[in-house]
Amino acid sequence: MRSYTLTAPAKINLYLEIIGDRPDGYHELVMILQSIDLADTIEVQAGNTGAIRLCCTHPQVPLDKSNIGYRAAELMAAKFPAAYDNYGGVDITIHKRIPVAAGLAGGSTNAAAVLVGMNLLWNLGLTRSELEELGALLGSDVPFCIGGGTAIATGRGEQLSPLPGLDNMYIVLAKHRSLEVSTPWAYKTYRAAYGETYLKDTESLTARATAVHSGPMVQAIVHKNAREIGQKLHNDLEQVVLPEYPQVLRLREVFANAGVLGTMMSGSGPSVFGLCEYEEIAKQVQVRVIEAMANEDLELFVTRTISHGIQIGSSV
C-alpha cells in the first residue's frame, strides 16, 4: 500500500496583537508566526477498509472526530469524493513530539500534514494556495503550518504575507505537562477586559494591520537582528493569562533572568520560550531554567527557527 511520511513543525508567535472583533465571532488579529524545528511525524497510508483511521500513542491525543487531523481527512473525502471512491480510506499515524495543548499549533500542523499527505496519496495535484484554502476551513493556524517559515498573519490568522526566513535562531521552549490554557477562554477574557479599546471600523483595522507590515518587529526580521527581535516580542494574551496562571508568569520571569534575548508566552500559552542567538547559549539557558524551577512537571526543549512548514520525509 502507498504511504507518505511527513514532518510537521510546531510554530511560535513572535508577535500577537488583538485589534478588533469580526462578524464571524472571531477576533481580528495581527500576528507574526514562526516555524520551529520541534516537530511531529505523520504517516499517511492508503487504507483497505474505506474508513478513516487514526492512531497515536500519546494519551492526550483523541482518535476520533475531535482530532483536527481526523477532520482534515474527512474534509478531503468530502471535497474529493471521486478520489475517495477510487483510492479508498486512509490510515493516519501521529508520532507526537510537540507538547499537547501548548499554544504551539501541534494539532494544526498535524492537520496540515494530513492535507499535504492525502493530496499526494490521491494524486490530486493541489497547489499550496489551494491547500491553504482547505486548511482555513479547519482552523486559523492550519494555512500557515502548510508552508511555514516566517509570516505575518492577519484576519483571524488565515491571511498570510510571507517574510524573509529566520534560520538558526535558537529557542528554549518550556511547558508544564499538566497545565493547559483554554484558547477560547483567553480570547473571551481579553474581550471582556479590553473590548472597549478595539478598533471598530474596517478602515482602521486595515490601517493597523498595514502598519505592522512596516513596523519595528518586521524590520528586525528583515535585517535578521536577533537582539531587536528579542526586544520587540509582544503578545496581548499575556495580559489575561499571566495574572490567572502564576506558573506561566513564574516561568517567564525565570527565562527573563536566564540570559535570553527576549522571552514570551506563545499563543494562548501555557508554553513560554526564550530567544537565543547561539545554540550553546540556548543549552546554558535550558540548564538555568531547570535549576531555577526544579519541577519534574516541566518539560524543556532546545530547538531553532526554520524556514519551512510540512516536509515530505519518505514515500513508499
Short mmCIF file of C-alpha atoms in Angstrom, two decimals:
data_model
loop_
_atom_site.label_atom_id
_atom_site.label_comp_id
_atom_site.label_asym_id
_atom_site.label_seq_id
_atom_site.Cartn_x
_atom_site.Cartn_y
_atom_site.Cartn_z
CA MET A 1 0.00 0.00 0.00
CA ARG A 2 1.20 3.51 -0.80
CA SER A 3 2.22 5.72 2.09
CA TYR A 4 3.92 9.02 2.86
CA THR A 5 5.84 10.12 5.94
CA LEU A 6 5.75 13.84 6.66
CA THR A 7 7.41 16.14 9.17
CA ALA A 8 5.04 18.63 10.81
CA PRO A 9 6.84 21.51 12.61
CA ALA A 10 5.42 23.47 15.53
CA LYS A 11 5.11 27.25 15.45
CA ILE A 12 5.58 30.08 17.92
CA ASN A 13 4.21 33.61 17.87
CA LEU A 14 6.80 36.36 17.75
CA TYR A 15 4.01 38.93 17.80
CA LEU A 16 0.29 38.73 18.62
CA GLU A 17 -1.93 41.80 18.66
CA ILE A 18 -5.71 41.74 19.02
CA ILE A 19 -7.15 44.72 17.13
CA GLY A 20 -10.90 44.12 16.90
CA ASP A 21 -13.93 41.88 16.57
CA ARG A 22 -15.04 40.10 13.41
CA PRO A 23 -18.61 39.46 12.20
CA ASP A 24 -17.93 35.70 12.38
CA GLY A 25 -17.29 35.91 16.14
CA TYR A 26 -13.52 35.55 15.91
CA HIS A 27 -11.03 38.29 16.72
CA GLU A 28 -9.28 40.42 14.14
CA LEU A 29 -5.59 39.72 14.70
CA VAL A 30 -2.16 40.78 13.54
CA MET A 31 0.45 38.12 14.25
CA ILE A 32 3.95 37.19 13.22
CA LEU A 33 4.29 33.41 13.12
CA GLN A 34 7.49 31.40 13.08
CA SER A 35 8.10 27.72 12.40
CA ILE A 36 10.49 25.86 14.69
CA ASP A 37 12.37 22.59 14.36
CA LEU A 38 10.37 20.83 17.08
CA ALA A 39 8.10 18.59 15.01
CA ASP A 40 5.72 15.64 14.91
CA THR A 41 5.98 12.87 12.33
CA ILE A 42 2.82 11.93 10.45
CA GLU A 43 2.37 8.75 8.40
CA VAL A 44 -0.44 8.78 5.84
CA GLN A 45 -1.18 5.42 4.25
CA ALA A 46 -3.80 4.17 1.83
CA GLY A 47 -6.36 2.16 3.79
CA ASN A 48 -8.00 -1.04 2.73
CA THR A 49 -11.26 -0.61 4.64
CA GLY A 50 -12.70 2.54 3.07
CA ALA A 51 -12.57 4.17 6.52
CA ILE A 52 -10.53 6.95 8.09
CA ARG A 53 -8.46 5.51 10.92
CA LEU A 54 -6.19 7.50 13.23
CA CYS A 55 -3.54 6.14 15.58
CA CYS A 56 -1.43 7.92 18.20
CA THR A 57 0.09 6.57 21.39
CA HIS A 58 0.05 9.92 23.23
CA PRO A 59 -2.65 9.65 25.92
CA GLN A 60 -3.88 13.24 25.44
CA VAL A 61 -4.44 12.94 21.69
CA PRO A 62 -8.04 12.00 20.75
CA LEU A 63 -8.52 9.47 17.98
CA ASP A 64 -11.99 10.49 16.83
CA LYS A 65 -13.62 13.47 15.11
CA SER A 66 -12.49 15.78 17.89
CA ASN A 67 -8.98 15.42 16.42
CA ILE A 68 -8.35 18.11 13.80
CA GLY A 69 -6.16 15.71 11.82
CA TYR A 70 -9.11 13.31 11.58
CA ARG A 71 -11.31 16.20 10.43
CA ALA A 72 -8.72 17.09 7.79
CA ALA A 73 -9.10 13.60 6.31
CA GLU A 74 -12.89 13.91 6.44
CA LEU A 75 -12.66 17.25 4.65
CA MET A 76 -10.57 15.76 1.84
CA ALA A 77 -13.02 12.88 1.47
CA ALA A 78 -15.94 15.34 1.30
CA LYS A 79 -14.25 17.71 -1.15
CA PHE A 80 -12.91 14.98 -3.44
CA PRO A 81 -15.47 12.14 -3.36
CA ALA A 82 -14.28 10.66 -6.68
CA ALA A 83 -10.75 10.28 -5.29
CA TYR A 84 -12.14 8.83 -2.07
CA ASP A 85 -14.16 6.27 -4.04
CA ASN A 86 -11.15 5.46 -6.20
CA TYR A 87 -8.43 5.23 -3.56
CA GLY A 88 -10.47 4.20 -0.53
CA GLY A 89 -9.86 5.15 3.08
CA VAL A 90 -6.74 6.39 4.81
CA ASP A 91 -4.74 5.33 7.87
CA ILE A 92 -3.07 8.17 9.78
CA THR A 93 -0.39 7.62 12.43
CA ILE A 94 0.78 10.55 14.55
CA HIS A 95 4.16 10.29 16.29
CA LYS A 96 3.85 13.08 18.85
CA ARG A 97 6.79 15.19 19.97
CA ILE A 98 5.18 18.64 20.13
CA PRO A 99 3.58 19.16 23.57
CA VAL A 100 -0.22 18.92 23.55
CA ALA A 101 -2.41 21.98 24.29
CA ALA A 102 0.67 24.18 24.42
CA GLY A 103 -0.03 27.14 22.12
CA LEU A 104 2.36 25.66 19.53
CA ALA A 105 -0.17 24.65 16.83
CA GLY A 106 0.52 20.96 17.39
CA GLY A 107 -2.95 19.90 16.23
CA SER A 108 -2.99 22.37 13.37
CA THR A 109 0.34 21.21 11.98
CA ASN A 110 -0.87 17.59 12.15
CA ALA A 111 -3.94 18.60 10.12
CA ALA A 112 -1.72 20.42 7.63
CA ALA A 113 0.37 17.27 7.20
CA VAL A 114 -2.75 15.19 6.59
CA LEU A 115 -3.88 17.61 3.86
CA VAL A 116 -0.45 17.51 2.19
CA GLY A 117 -0.17 13.73 2.54
CA MET A 118 -3.60 12.99 1.14
CA ASN A 119 -3.01 15.39 -1.75
CA LEU A 120 -0.01 13.22 -2.64
CA LEU A 121 -1.68 9.90 -1.82
CA TRP A 122 -4.68 10.66 -4.02
CA ASN A 123 -2.69 12.38 -6.81
CA LEU A 124 -4.88 15.48 -6.55
CA GLY A 125 -2.24 17.97 -7.72
CA LEU A 126 -3.43 20.73 -5.40
CA THR A 127 -1.26 23.85 -5.15
CA ARG A 128 -0.04 25.30 -1.86
CA SER A 129 -2.64 28.09 -2.04
CA GLU A 130 -5.41 25.55 -2.66
CA LEU A 131 -4.25 23.51 0.33
CA GLU A 132 -4.17 26.68 2.44
CA GLU A 133 -7.78 27.44 1.46
CA LEU A 134 -8.78 23.98 2.63
CA GLY A 135 -6.76 24.43 5.80
CA ALA A 136 -8.61 27.65 6.65
CA LEU A 137 -11.83 25.61 6.83
CA LEU A 138 -10.29 23.58 9.66
CA GLY A 139 -8.55 26.19 11.80
CA SER A 140 -6.80 29.55 11.73
CA ASP A 141 -3.26 28.15 12.13
CA VAL A 142 -3.54 25.37 9.55
CA PRO A 143 -2.80 27.52 6.44
CA PHE A 144 0.43 28.82 7.99
CA CYS A 145 1.53 25.34 9.06
CA ILE A 146 1.38 24.10 5.46
CA GLY A 147 4.10 26.42 4.14
CA GLY A 148 5.58 27.57 7.43
CA GLY A 149 8.64 29.76 7.70
CA THR A 150 8.09 33.33 8.87
CA ALA A 151 4.90 35.20 8.04
CA ILE A 152 2.54 37.99 9.02
CA ALA A 153 -0.93 36.57 9.68
CA THR A 154 -3.99 38.81 9.63
CA GLY A 155 -7.76 38.31 9.65
CA ARG A 156 -8.37 35.53 12.17
CA GLY A 157 -4.86 34.28 11.34
CA GLU A 158 -5.51 32.66 7.97
CA GLN A 159 -4.42 35.56 5.70
CA LEU A 160 -0.68 35.22 5.22
CA SER A 161 2.09 37.51 3.98
CA PRO A 162 5.49 35.77 3.91
CA LEU A 163 8.55 37.40 5.44
CA PRO A 164 12.24 36.61 4.89
CA GLY A 165 13.00 33.34 6.66
CA LEU A 166 14.74 33.25 10.03
CA ASP A 167 17.13 30.31 10.02
CA ASN A 168 19.06 29.06 13.03
CA MET A 169 17.98 31.43 15.76
CA TYR A 170 17.74 29.23 18.83
CA ILE A 171 14.72 28.76 21.04
CA VAL A 172 14.46 27.32 24.54
CA LEU A 173 10.88 26.19 24.98
CA ALA A 174 9.21 25.15 28.23
CA LYS A 175 5.78 23.87 29.25
CA HIS A 176 4.29 22.35 32.37
CA ARG A 177 2.99 18.95 31.26
CA SER A 178 -0.10 19.08 33.46
CA LEU A 179 -1.05 22.67 32.65
CA GLU A 180 -3.45 23.70 29.90
CA VAL A 181 -4.90 27.10 29.00
CA SER A 182 -8.16 27.24 27.05
CA THR A 183 -7.73 29.36 23.93
CA PRO A 184 -11.45 30.33 23.82
CA TRP A 185 -11.22 31.35 27.49
CA ALA A 186 -8.15 33.51 26.84
CA TYR A 187 -9.75 35.42 23.96
CA LYS A 188 -13.11 35.75 25.74
CA THR A 189 -11.41 37.09 28.86
CA TYR A 190 -9.35 39.54 26.83
CA ARG A 191 -12.51 40.78 25.08
CA ALA A 192 -14.24 41.32 28.42
CA ALA A 193 -11.29 43.28 29.79
CA TYR A 194 -10.18 45.26 26.75
CA GLY A 195 -13.05 45.18 24.26
CA GLU A 196 -13.63 48.91 24.58
CA THR A 197 -10.18 49.51 23.05
CA TYR A 198 -10.95 47.50 19.88
CA LEU A 199 -10.88 49.29 16.54
CA LYS A 200 -14.43 49.35 15.20
CA ASP A 201 -14.36 50.25 11.51
CA THR A 202 -12.82 48.33 8.62
CA GLU A 203 -10.62 51.23 7.57
CA SER A 204 -8.98 51.46 11.00
CA LEU A 205 -8.49 47.68 11.16
CA THR A 206 -6.85 47.66 7.73
CA ALA A 207 -4.61 50.61 8.62
CA ARG A 208 -3.42 48.92 11.83
CA ALA A 209 -2.68 45.65 10.06
CA THR A 210 -0.78 47.53 7.36
CA ALA A 211 1.25 49.43 9.96
CA VAL A 212 2.62 46.18 11.37
CA HIS A 213 3.99 45.28 7.92
CA SER A 214 6.43 48.18 8.18
CA GLY A 215 6.74 48.14 11.98
CA PRO A 216 9.83 47.59 14.13
CA MET A 217 9.41 43.82 14.54
CA VAL A 218 9.19 43.26 10.79
CA GLN A 219 12.22 45.48 10.23
CA ALA A 220 14.16 43.47 12.80
CA ILE A 221 13.20 40.25 11.00
CA VAL A 222 14.14 41.65 7.59
CA HIS A 223 17.57 42.60 8.93
CA LYS A 224 17.85 39.30 10.89
CA ASN A 225 18.65 41.32 14.00
CA ALA A 226 18.19 38.77 16.78
CA ARG A 227 18.60 41.28 19.60
CA GLU A 228 15.94 43.58 18.17
CA ILE A 229 13.59 40.67 17.61
CA GLY A 230 14.03 39.66 21.25
CA GLN A 231 13.22 43.18 22.42
CA LYS A 232 10.11 43.51 20.21
CA LEU A 233 8.37 40.25 21.21
CA HIS A 234 4.72 41.03 22.01
CA ASN A 235 1.63 39.00 22.97
CA ASP A 236 -1.61 40.71 24.05
CA LEU A 237 -2.91 37.50 25.61
CA GLU A 238 -0.22 37.65 28.30
CA GLN A 239 -2.28 40.42 29.90
CA VAL A 240 -5.02 37.93 30.88
CA VAL A 241 -3.13 34.63 31.07
CA LEU A 242 -0.20 35.64 33.29
CA PRO A 243 -2.32 37.01 36.17
CA GLU A 244 -4.52 33.89 36.12
CA TYR A 245 -1.74 31.32 35.79
CA PRO A 246 1.15 32.08 38.18
CA GLN A 247 3.11 29.06 36.90
CA VAL A 248 3.32 30.69 33.46
CA LEU A 249 4.28 34.05 34.95
CA ARG A 250 7.00 32.42 37.07
CA LEU A 251 8.37 30.57 34.05
CA ARG A 252 8.52 33.82 32.09
CA GLU A 253 10.36 35.54 34.96
CA VAL A 254 12.90 32.71 35.15
CA PHE A 255 13.56 32.96 31.41
CA ALA A 256 14.00 36.73 31.68
CA ASN A 257 16.77 36.18 34.23
CA ALA A 258 18.44 33.30 32.39
CA GLY A 259 20.32 35.25 29.72
CA VAL A 260 17.90 35.23 26.78
CA LEU A 261 17.49 37.99 24.19
CA GLY A 262 13.77 38.05 24.92
CA THR A 263 11.04 35.84 26.34
CA MET A 264 7.30 35.46 25.79
CA MET A 265 4.33 33.14 26.08
CA SER A 266 3.44 31.56 22.73
CA GLY A 267 -0.15 31.97 21.55
CA SER A 268 -2.62 31.47 24.38
CA GLY A 269 0.01 29.52 26.33
CA PRO A 270 0.97 27.91 28.51
CA SER A 271 4.29 27.41 26.66
CA VAL A 272 6.96 30.04 27.26
CA PHE A 273 10.04 30.46 25.11
CA GLY A 274 13.33 32.29 25.30
CA LEU A 275 15.14 33.54 22.22
CA CYS A 276 18.91 32.99 21.92
CA GLU A 277 21.42 33.83 19.23
CA TYR A 278 23.57 30.69 19.54
CA GLU A 279 22.96 27.05 20.38
CA GLU A 280 25.49 26.91 23.18
CA ILE A 281 23.78 29.84 24.91
CA ALA A 282 20.41 28.13 24.49
CA LYS A 283 21.74 25.00 26.19
CA GLN A 284 23.08 27.10 29.07
CA VAL A 285 19.69 28.78 29.42
CA GLN A 286 17.99 25.38 29.48
CA VAL A 287 20.17 24.31 32.42
CA ARG A 288 19.49 27.57 34.29
CA VAL A 289 15.74 27.22 33.87
CA ILE A 290 15.82 23.59 35.07
CA GLU A 291 17.86 24.59 38.13
CA ALA A 292 15.66 27.58 38.95
CA MET A 293 12.35 25.76 38.56
CA ALA A 294 13.30 22.32 39.98
CA ASN A 295 9.96 20.98 38.76
CA GLU A 296 9.55 17.47 37.37
CA ASP A 297 6.31 18.55 35.68
CA LEU A 298 8.28 20.92 33.44
CA GLU A 299 9.46 19.78 30.01
CA LEU A 300 12.07 21.78 28.11
CA PHE A 301 13.31 21.71 24.52
CA VAL A 302 16.15 23.41 22.72
CA THR A 303 15.12 24.00 19.12
CA ARG A 304 15.67 26.53 16.34
CA THR A 305 13.79 28.62 13.83
CA ILE A 306 13.31 27.13 10.37
CA SER A 307 12.10 28.47 7.02
CA HIS A 308 9.65 25.73 6.05
CA GLY A 309 6.43 24.02 7.07
CA ILE A 310 5.32 20.50 6.17
CA GLN A 311 8.04 18.40 4.56
CA ILE A 312 7.87 15.03 2.87
CA GLY A 313 10.25 12.62 4.57
CA SER A 314 9.69 9.48 2.53
CA SER A 315 7.19 7.71 0.33
CA VAL A 316 6.51 4.04 -0.33
#
